[in-house]
PDB file of C-alpha atoms in Angstrom:
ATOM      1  CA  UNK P 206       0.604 -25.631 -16.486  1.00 45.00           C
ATOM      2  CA  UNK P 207      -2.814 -23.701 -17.172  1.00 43.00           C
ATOM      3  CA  UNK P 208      -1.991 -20.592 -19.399  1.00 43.00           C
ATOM      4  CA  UNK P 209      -4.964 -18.523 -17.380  1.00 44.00           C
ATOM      5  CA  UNK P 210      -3.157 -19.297 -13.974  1.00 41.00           C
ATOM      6  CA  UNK P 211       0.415 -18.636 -15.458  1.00 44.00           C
ATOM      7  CA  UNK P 212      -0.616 -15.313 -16.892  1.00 44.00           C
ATOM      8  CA  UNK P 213      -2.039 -14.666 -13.669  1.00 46.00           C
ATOM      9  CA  UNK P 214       1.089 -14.925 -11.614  1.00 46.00           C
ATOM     10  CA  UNK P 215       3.515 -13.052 -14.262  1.00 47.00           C
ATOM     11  CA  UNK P 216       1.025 -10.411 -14.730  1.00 48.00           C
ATOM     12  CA  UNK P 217       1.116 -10.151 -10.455  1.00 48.00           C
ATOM     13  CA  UNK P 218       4.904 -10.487 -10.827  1.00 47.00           C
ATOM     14  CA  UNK P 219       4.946  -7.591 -13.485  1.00 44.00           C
ATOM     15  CA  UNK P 220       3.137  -5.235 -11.221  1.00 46.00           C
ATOM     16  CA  UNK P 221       5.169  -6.150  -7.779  1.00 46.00           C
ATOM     17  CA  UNK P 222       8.124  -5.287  -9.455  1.00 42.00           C
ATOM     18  CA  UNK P 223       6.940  -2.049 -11.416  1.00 45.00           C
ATOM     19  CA  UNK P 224       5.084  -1.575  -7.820  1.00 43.00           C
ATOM     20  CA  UNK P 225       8.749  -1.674  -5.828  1.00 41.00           C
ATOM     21  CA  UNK P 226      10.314   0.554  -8.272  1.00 41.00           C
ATOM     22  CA  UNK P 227       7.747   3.596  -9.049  1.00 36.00           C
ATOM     23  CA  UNK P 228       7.002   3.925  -5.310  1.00 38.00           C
ATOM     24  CA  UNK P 229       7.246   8.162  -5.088  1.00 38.00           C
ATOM     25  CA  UNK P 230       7.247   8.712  -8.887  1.00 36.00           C
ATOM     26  CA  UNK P 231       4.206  10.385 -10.348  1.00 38.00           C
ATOM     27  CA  UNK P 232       3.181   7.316 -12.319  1.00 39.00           C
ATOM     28  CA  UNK P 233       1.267   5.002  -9.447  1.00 40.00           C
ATOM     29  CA  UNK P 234       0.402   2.781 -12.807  1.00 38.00           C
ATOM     30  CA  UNK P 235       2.385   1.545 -15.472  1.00 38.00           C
ATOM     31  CA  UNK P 236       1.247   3.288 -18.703  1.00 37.00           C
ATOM     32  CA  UNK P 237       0.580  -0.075 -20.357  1.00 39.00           C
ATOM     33  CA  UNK P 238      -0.458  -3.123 -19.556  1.00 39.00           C
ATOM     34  CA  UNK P 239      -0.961  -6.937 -20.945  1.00 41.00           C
ATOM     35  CA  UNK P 240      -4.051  -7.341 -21.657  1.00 38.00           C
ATOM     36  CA  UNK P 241      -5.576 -10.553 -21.295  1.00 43.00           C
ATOM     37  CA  UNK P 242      -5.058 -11.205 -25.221  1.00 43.00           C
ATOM     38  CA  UNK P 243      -1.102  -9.941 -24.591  1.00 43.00           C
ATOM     39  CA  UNK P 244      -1.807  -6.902 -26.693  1.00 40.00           C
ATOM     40  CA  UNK P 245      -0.629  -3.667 -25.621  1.00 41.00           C
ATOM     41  CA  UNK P 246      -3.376  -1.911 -24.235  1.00 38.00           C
ATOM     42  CA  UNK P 247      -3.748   1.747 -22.880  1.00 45.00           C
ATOM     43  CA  UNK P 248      -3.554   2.100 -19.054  1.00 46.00           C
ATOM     44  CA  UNK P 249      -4.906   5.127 -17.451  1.00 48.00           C
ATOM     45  CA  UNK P 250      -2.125   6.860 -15.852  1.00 48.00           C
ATOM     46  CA  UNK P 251      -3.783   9.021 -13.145  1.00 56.00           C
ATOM     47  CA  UNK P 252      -6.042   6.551 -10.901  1.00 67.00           C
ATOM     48  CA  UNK P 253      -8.876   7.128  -8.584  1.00 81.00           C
ATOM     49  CA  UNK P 254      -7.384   7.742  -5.385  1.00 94.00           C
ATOM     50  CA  UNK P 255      -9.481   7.033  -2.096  1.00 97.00           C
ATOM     51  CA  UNK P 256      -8.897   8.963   1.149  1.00 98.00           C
ATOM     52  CA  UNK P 257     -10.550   9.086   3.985  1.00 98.00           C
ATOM     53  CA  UNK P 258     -10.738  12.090   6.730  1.00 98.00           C
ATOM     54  CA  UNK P 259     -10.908  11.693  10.542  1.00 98.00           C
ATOM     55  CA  UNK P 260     -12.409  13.976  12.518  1.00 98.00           C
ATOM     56  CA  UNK P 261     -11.310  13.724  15.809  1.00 98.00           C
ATOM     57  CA  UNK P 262     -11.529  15.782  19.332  1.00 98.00           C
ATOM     58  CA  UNK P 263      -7.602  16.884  18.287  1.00 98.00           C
ATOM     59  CA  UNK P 264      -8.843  18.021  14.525  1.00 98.00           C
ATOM     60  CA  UNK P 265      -8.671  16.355  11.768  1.00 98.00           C
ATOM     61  CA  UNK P 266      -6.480  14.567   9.251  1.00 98.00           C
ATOM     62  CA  UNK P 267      -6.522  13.168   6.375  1.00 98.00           C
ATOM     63  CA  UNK P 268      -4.774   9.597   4.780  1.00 98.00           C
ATOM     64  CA  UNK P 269      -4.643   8.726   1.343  1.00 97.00           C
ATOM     65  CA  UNK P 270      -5.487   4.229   1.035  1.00 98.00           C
ATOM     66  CA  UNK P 271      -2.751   2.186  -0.668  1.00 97.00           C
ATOM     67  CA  UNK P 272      -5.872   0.503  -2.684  1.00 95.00           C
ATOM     68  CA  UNK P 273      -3.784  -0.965  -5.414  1.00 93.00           C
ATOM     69  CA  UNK P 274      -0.620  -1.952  -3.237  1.00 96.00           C
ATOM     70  CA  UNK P 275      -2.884  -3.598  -0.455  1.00 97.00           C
ATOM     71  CA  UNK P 276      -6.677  -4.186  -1.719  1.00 96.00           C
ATOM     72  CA  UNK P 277      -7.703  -6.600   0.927  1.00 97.00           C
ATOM     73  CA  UNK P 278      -6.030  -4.350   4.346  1.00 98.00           C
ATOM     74  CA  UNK P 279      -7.455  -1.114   2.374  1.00 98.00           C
ATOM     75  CA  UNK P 280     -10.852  -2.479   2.091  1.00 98.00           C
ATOM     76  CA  UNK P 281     -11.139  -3.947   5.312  1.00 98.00           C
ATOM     77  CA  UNK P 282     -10.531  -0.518   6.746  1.00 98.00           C
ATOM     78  CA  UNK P 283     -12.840   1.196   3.982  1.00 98.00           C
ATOM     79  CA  UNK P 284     -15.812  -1.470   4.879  1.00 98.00           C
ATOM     80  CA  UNK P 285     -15.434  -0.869   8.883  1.00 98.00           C
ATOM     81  CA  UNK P 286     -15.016   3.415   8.285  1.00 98.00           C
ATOM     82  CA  UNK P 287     -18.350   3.098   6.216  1.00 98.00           C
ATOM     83  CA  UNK P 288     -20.326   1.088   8.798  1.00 98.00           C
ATOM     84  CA  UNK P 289     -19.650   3.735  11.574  1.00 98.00           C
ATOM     85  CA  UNK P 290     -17.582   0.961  13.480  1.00 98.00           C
ATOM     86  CA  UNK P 291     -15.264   3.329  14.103  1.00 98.00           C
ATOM     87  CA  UNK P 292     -17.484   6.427  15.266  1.00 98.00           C
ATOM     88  CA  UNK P 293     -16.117   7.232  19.270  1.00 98.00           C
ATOM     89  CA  UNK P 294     -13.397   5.383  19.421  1.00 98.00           C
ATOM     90  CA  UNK P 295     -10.013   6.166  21.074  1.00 98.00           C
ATOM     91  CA  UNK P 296      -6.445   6.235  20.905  1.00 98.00           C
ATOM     92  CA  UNK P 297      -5.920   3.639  23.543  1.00 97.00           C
ATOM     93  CA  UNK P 298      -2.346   3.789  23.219  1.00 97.00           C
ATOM     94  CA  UNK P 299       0.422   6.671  22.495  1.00 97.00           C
ATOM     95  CA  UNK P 300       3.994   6.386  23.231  1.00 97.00           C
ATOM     96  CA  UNK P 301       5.829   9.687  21.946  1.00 97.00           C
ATOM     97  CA  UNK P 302       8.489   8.829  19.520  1.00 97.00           C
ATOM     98  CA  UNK P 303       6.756   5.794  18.299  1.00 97.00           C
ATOM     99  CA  UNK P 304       3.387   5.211  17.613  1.00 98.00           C
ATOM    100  CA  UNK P 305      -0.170   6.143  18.174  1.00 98.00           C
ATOM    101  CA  UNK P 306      -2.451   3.454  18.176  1.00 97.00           C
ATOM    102  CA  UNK P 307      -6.644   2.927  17.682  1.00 98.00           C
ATOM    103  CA  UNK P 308      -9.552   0.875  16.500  1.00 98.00           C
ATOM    104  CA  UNK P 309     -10.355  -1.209  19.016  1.00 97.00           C
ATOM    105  CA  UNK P 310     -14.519  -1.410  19.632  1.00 98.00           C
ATOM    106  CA  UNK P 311     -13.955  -1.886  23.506  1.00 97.00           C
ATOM    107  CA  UNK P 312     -11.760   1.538  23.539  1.00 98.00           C
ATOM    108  CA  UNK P 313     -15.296   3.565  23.269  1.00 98.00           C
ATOM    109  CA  UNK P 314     -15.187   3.618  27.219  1.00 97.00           C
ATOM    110  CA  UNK P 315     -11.339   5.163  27.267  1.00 93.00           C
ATOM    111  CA  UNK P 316     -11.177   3.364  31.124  1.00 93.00           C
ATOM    112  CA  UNK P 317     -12.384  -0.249  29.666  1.00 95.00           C
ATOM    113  CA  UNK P 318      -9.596  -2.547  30.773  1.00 93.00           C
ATOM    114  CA  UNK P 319     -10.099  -4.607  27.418  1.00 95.00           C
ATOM    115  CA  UNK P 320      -9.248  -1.556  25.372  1.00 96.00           C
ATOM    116  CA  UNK P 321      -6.770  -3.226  22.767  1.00 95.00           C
ATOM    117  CA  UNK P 322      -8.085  -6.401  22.872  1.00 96.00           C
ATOM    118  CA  UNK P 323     -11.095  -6.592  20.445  1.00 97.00           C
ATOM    119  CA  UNK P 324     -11.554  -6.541  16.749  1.00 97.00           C
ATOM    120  CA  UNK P 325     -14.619  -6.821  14.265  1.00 98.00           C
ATOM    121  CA  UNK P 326     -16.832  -9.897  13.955  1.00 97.00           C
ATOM    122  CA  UNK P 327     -16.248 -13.621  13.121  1.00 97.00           C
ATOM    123  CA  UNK P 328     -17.860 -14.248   9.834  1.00 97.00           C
ATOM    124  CA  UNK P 329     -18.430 -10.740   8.497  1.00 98.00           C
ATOM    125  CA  UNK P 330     -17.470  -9.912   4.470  1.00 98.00           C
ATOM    126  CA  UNK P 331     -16.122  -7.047   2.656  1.00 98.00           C
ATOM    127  CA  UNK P 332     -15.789  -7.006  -0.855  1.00 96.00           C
ATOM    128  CA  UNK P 333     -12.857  -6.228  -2.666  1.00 94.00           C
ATOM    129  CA  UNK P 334     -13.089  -3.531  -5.861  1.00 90.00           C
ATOM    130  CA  UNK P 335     -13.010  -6.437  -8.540  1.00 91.00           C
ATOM    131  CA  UNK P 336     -15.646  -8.298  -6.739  1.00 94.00           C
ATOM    132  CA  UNK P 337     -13.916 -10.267  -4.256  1.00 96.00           C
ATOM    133  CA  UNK P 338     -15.691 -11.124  -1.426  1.00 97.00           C
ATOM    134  CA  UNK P 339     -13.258 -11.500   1.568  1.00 97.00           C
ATOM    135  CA  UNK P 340     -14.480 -13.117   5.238  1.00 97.00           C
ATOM    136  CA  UNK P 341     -13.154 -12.438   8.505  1.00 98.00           C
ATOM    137  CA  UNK P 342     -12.139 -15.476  10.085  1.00 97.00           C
ATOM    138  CA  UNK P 343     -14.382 -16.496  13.291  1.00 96.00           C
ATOM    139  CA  UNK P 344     -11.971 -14.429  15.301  1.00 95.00           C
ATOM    140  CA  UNK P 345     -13.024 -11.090  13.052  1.00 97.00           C
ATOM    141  CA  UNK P 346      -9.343 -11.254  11.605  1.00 97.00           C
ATOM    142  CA  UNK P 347      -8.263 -10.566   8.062  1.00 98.00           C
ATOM    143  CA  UNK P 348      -5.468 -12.487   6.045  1.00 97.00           C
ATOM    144  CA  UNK P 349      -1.915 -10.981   5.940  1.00 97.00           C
ATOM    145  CA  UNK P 350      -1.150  -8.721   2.939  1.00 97.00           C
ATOM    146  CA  UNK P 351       2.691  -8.873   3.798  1.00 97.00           C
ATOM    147  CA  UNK P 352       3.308  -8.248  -0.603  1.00 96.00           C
ATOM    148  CA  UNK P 353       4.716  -4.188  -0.393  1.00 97.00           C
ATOM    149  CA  UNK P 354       7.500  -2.640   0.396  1.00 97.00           C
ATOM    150  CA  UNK P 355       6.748   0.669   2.240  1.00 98.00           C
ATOM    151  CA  UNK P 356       8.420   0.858   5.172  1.00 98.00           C
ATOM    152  CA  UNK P 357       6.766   1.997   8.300  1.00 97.00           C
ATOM    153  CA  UNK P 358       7.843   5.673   7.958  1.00 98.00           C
ATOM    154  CA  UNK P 359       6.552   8.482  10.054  1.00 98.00           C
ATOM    155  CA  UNK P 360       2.716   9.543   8.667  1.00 98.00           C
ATOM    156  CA  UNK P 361       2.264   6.019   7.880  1.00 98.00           C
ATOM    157  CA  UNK P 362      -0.683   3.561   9.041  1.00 98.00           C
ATOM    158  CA  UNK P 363       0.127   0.052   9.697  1.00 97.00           C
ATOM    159  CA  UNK P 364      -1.348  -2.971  10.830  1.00 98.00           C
ATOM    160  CA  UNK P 365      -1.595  -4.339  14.739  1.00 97.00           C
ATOM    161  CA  UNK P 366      -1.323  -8.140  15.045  1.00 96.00           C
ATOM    162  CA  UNK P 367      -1.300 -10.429  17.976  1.00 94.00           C
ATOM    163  CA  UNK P 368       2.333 -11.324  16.246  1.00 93.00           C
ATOM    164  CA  UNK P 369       0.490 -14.713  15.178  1.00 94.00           C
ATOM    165  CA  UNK P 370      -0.354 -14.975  11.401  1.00 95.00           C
ATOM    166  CA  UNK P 371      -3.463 -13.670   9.901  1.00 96.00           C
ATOM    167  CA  UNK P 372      -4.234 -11.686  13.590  1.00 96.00           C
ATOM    168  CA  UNK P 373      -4.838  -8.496  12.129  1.00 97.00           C
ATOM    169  CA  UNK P 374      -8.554  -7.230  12.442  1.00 97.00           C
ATOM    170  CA  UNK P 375      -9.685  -3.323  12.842  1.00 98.00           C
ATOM    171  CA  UNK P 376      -6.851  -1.935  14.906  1.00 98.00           C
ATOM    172  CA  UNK P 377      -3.720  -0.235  13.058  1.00 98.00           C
ATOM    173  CA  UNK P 378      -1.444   2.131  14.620  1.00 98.00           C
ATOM    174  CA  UNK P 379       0.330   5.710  12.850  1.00 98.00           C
ATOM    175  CA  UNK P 380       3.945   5.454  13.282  1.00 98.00           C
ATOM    176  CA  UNK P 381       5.208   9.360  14.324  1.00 98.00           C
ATOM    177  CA  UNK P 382       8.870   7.778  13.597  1.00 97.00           C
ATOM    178  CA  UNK P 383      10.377   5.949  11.270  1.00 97.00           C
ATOM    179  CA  UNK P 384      10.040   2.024  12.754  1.00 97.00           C
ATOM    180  CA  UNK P 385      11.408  -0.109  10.164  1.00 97.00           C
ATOM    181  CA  UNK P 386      12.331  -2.819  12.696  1.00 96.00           C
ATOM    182  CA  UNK P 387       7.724  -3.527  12.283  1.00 97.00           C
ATOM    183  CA  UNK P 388       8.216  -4.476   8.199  1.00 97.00           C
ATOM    184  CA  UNK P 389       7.484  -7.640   6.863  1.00 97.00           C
ATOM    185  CA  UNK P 390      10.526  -7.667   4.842  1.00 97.00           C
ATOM    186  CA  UNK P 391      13.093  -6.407   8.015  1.00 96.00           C
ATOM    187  CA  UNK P 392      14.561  -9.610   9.815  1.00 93.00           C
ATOM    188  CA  UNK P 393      15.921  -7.925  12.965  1.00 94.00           C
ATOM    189  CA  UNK P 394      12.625  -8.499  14.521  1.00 93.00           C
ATOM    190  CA  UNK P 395      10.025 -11.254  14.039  1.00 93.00           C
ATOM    191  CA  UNK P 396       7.509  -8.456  13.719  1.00 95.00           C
ATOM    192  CA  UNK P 397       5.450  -8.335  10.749  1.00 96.00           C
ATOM    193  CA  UNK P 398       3.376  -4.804  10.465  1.00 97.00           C
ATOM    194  CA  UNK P 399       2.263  -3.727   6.715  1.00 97.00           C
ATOM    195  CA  UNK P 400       1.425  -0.472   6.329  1.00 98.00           C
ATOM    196  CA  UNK P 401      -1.736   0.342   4.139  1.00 98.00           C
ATOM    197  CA  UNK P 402      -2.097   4.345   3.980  1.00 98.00           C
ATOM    198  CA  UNK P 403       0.200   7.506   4.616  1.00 98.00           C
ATOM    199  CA  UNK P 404      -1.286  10.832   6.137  1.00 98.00           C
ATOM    200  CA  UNK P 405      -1.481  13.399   3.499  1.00 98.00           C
ATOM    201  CA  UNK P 406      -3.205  16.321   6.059  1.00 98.00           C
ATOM    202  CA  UNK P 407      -2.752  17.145   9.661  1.00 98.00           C
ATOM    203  CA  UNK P 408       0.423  15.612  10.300  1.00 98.00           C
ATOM    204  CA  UNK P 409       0.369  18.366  12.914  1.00 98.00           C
ATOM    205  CA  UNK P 410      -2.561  16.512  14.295  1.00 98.00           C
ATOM    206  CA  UNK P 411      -1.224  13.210  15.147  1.00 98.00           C
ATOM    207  CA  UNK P 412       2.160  14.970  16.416  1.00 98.00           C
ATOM    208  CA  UNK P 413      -0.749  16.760  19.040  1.00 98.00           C
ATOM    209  CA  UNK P 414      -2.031  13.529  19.558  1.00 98.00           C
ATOM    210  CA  UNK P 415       1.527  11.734  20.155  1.00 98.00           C
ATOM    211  CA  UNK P 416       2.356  14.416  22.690  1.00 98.00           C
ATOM    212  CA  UNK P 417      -0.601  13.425  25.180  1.00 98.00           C
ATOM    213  CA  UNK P 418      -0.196  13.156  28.576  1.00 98.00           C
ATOM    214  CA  UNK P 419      -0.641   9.379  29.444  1.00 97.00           C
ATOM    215  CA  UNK P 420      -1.164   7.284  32.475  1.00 96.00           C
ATOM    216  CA  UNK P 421      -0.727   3.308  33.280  1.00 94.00           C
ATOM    217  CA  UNK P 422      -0.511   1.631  30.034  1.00 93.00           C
ATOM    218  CA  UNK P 423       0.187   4.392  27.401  1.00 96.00           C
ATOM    219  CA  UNK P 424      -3.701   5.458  27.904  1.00 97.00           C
ATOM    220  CA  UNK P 425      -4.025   9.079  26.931  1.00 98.00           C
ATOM    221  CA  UNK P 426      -5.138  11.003  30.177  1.00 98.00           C
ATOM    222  CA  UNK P 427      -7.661  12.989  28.412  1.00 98.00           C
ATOM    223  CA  UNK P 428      -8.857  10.162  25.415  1.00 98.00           C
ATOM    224  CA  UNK P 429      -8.783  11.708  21.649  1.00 98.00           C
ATOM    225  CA  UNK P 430     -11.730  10.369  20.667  1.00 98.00           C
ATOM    226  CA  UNK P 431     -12.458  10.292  16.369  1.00 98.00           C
ATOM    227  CA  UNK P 432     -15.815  11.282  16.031  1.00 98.00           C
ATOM    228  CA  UNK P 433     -15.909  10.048  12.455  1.00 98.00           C
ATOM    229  CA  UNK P 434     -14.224   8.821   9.418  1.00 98.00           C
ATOM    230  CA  UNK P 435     -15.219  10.089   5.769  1.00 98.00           C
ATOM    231  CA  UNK P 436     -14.391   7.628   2.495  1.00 98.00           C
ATOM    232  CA  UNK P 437     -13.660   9.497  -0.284  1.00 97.00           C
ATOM    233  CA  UNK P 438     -13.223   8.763  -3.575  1.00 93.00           C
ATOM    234  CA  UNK P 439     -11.180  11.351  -5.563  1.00 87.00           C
TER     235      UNK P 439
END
């Protein structure tokens, strides 16, 4: 085999399973790691982490990315919260003890019967932080990143999909309980949700938000609109 393309994979094998086993530990990053001459080299322990803080007509909250775990699902969100795509939108659907769920571009008129339906546009690029340039399919959908392990606990952000392949696009939903029957890696259900950030602020926030009043399908009565959504890099 080529050596560059066998490094590659046991390098990608090295960090999945450091990646499955540090998950909650205060080392995100191994302390060393292969370099591409296979010397030791020093790793920085404490990464960058990015966040990003939504202001909505409920308050705000913050979420912390999952950048290293899932580059292409984090940047795809980073790309459309930068471009203002998701400046007005609502939460077009909330069922308590679930999920509450947002990002579609036809849910900035709350009554719009296509709220849920819509995603960013065929043929648009993001770029990945090592330089990747990923394109949305013509349907505006991103591939799956179904490679972690975090369950979809309460506080977490995950993923819609169609339930096809590769159907994920700008839409993800916060889970307010702990619905591990949506992981990749659970085979109760054919359901295939990654999740891609956690909340780490206003937790109490989304629990207001879960606990809206909602009419004909799970549309809050009074929408909780997000305003905006800050990137930041800490």
């Amino acid at each position: 085999g080529h050596p560059h393309s066998h490094h590659m994979f046991s390098r990608a094998a090295l960090f999945l399973s450091l990646m499955m086993f540090s998950r909650g530990s205060a080392f995100l990053a191994p302390r060393f790691a292969v370099s591409a001459a296979g010397r030791r080299s020093p790793m920085s322990v404490m990464s960058m982490s990015t966040k990003a803080k939504f202001e909505t007509t409920k308050g705000s909250f913050t979420v912390e990315l999952m950048t290293e775990e899932m580059p292409i699902t984090s940047a795809n969100f980073v790309d459309l919260a930068n471009s203002g795509y998701y400046n007005g939108l609502t939460f077009h659907r909330v069922i308590k003890n679930f999920m509450c769920q947002f990002g579609c571009p036809n849910s900035k008129d709350p009554n719009s019967p296509l709220a849920g339906t819509g995603g960013p546009k065929g043929g648009t690029t993001f770029t990945l932080p090592d330089g990747t340039v990923i394109e949305r399919n013509a349907g505006g959908n991103i591939p799956d990143e179904l490679i972690d392990m975090t369950s979809n606990e309460p506080g977490t952000l995950s993923m819609a999909n169609t339930g096809a392949p590769n159907s994920g696009g700008s839409q993800f939903f916060i889970n307010t309980v702990h619905n591990s029957f949506l992981d990749h890696f659970d085979k109760s259900t054919p359901s295939k949700h990654p999740v891609f950030a956690k909340i780490v602020d206003g937790m109490d926030v989304i629990k207001d938000i879960e606990a809206s009043p909602t009419g004909p399908g799970d549309k809050p009565k009074t929408p909780v609109v997000v305003d905006s959504i800050t990137i930041m890099e800490e």
